[in-house]
Tab-separated table of C-alpha atoms in Angstrom:
chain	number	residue	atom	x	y	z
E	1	UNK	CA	7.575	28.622	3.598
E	2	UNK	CA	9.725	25.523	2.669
E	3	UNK	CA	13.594	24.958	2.611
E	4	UNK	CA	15.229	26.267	-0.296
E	5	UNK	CA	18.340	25.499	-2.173
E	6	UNK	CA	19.605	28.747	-3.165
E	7	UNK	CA	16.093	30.380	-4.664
E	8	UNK	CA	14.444	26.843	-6.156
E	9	UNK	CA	11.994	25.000	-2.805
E	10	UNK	CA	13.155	21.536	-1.973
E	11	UNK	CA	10.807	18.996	-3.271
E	12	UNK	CA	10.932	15.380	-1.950
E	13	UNK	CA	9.452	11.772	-3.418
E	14	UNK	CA	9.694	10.657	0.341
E	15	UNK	CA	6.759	11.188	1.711
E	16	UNK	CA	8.329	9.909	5.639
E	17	UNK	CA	11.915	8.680	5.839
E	18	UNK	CA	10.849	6.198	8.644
E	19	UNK	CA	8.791	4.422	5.671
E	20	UNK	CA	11.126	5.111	2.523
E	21	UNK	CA	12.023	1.241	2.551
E	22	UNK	CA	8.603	0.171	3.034
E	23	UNK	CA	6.790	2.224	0.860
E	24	UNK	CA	9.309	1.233	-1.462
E	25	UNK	CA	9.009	-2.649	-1.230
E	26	UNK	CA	5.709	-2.047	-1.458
E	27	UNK	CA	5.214	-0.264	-4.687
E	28	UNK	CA	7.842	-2.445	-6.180
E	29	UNK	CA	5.217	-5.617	-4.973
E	30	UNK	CA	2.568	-3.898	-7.111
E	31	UNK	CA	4.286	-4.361	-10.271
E	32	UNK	CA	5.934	-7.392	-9.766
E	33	UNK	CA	3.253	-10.380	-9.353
E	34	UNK	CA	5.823	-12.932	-8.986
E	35	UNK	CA	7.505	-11.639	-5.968
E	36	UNK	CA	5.740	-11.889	-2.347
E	37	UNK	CA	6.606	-10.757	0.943
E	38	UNK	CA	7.218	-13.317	3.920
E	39	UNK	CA	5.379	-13.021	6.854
E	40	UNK	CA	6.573	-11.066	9.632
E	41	UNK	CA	6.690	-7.683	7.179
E	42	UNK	CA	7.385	-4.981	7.895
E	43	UNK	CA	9.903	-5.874	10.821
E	44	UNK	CA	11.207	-8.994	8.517
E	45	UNK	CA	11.359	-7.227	5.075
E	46	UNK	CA	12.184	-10.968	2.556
E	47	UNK	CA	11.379	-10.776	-0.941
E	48	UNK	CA	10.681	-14.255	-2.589
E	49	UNK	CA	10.064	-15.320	-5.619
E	50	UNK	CA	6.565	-17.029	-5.677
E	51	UNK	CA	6.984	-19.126	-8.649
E	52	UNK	CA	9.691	-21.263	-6.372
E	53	UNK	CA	8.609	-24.850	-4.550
E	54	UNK	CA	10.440	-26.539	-2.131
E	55	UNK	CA	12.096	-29.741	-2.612
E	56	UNK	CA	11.999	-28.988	-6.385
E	57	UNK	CA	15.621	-29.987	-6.777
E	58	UNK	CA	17.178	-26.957	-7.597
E	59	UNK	CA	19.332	-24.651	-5.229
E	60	UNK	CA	17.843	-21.556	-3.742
E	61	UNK	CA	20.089	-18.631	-3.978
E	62	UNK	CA	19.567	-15.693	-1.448
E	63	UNK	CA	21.239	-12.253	-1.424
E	64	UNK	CA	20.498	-9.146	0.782
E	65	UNK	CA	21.750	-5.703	2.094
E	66	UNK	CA	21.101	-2.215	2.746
E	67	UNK	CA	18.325	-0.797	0.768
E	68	UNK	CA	19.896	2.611	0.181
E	69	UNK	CA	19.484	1.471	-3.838
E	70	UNK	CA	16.349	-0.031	-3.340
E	71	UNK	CA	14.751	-2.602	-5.087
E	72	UNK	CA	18.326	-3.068	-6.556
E	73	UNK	CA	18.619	-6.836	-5.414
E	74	UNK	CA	14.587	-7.146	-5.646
E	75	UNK	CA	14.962	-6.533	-9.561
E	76	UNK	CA	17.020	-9.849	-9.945
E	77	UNK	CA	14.345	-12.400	-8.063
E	78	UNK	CA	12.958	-14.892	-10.924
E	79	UNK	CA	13.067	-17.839	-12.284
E	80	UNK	CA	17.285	-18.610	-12.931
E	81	UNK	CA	18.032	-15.272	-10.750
E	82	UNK	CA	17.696	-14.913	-7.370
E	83	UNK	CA	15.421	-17.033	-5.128
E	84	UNK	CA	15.195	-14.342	-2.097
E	85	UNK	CA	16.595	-11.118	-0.885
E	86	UNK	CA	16.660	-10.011	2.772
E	87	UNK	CA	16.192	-5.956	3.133
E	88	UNK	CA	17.939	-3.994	5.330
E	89	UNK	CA	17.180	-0.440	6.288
E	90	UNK	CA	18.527	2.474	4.833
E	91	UNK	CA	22.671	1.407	4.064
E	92	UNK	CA	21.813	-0.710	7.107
E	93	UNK	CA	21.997	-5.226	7.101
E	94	UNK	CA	19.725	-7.106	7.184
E	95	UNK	CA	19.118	-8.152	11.065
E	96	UNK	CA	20.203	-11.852	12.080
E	97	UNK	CA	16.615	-12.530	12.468
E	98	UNK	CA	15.082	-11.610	8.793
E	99	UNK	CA	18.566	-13.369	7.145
E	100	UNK	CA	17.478	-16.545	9.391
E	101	UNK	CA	13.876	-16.431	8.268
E	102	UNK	CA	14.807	-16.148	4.863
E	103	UNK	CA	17.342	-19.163	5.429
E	104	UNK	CA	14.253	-21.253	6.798
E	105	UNK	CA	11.397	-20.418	4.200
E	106	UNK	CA	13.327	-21.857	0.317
E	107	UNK	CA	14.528	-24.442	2.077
């Protein structure tokens, strides 16, 4: 039998917590056609908007952070918004290397 909380089971939408922030990105990518994933996923998690060009004249604008809200930075990537936005784990930063590789790719 499962955990309980008092007499009610526990019931979960995570189906692993190793892949929360994956899984996440993921179905977020599905309804979001203008957003695509840089390569190096899933150890480089950097949304980007895929209507942007480079050398286009206009400033690129990153953000990133944990993704304990997630996609609560991804929801702001479009055309006037946000450019990019590095993921972190769980209430975890971004590593050095994604925020460099996301540094390197609107440029």
């Amino acid at each position: 039998m499962g955990q309980t909380a008092g007499s009610l089971p526990l019931k979960r939408f995570v189906n692993s917590p190793g892949e929360i922030v994956a899984e996440a990105l993921e179905g977020y990518l599905w309804t979001h056609p203008n957003v695509q994933l840089l390569e190096g996923y899933p150890e480089v998690k950097v949304l980007v908007s895929s209507t942007w060009q480079q050398n286009c004249g206009r400033v690129a604008v990153l953000s990133g952070g944990g993704s304990g809200h997630e996609p609560a930075d991804a929801g702001m990537i479009g055309d006037g918004l946000l450019t990019a936005v590095v993921c972190g784990e769980i209430f975890a930063s971004p590593s050095a290397f994604a925020v460099a590789r996301a540094l390197e790719e609107p440029a």
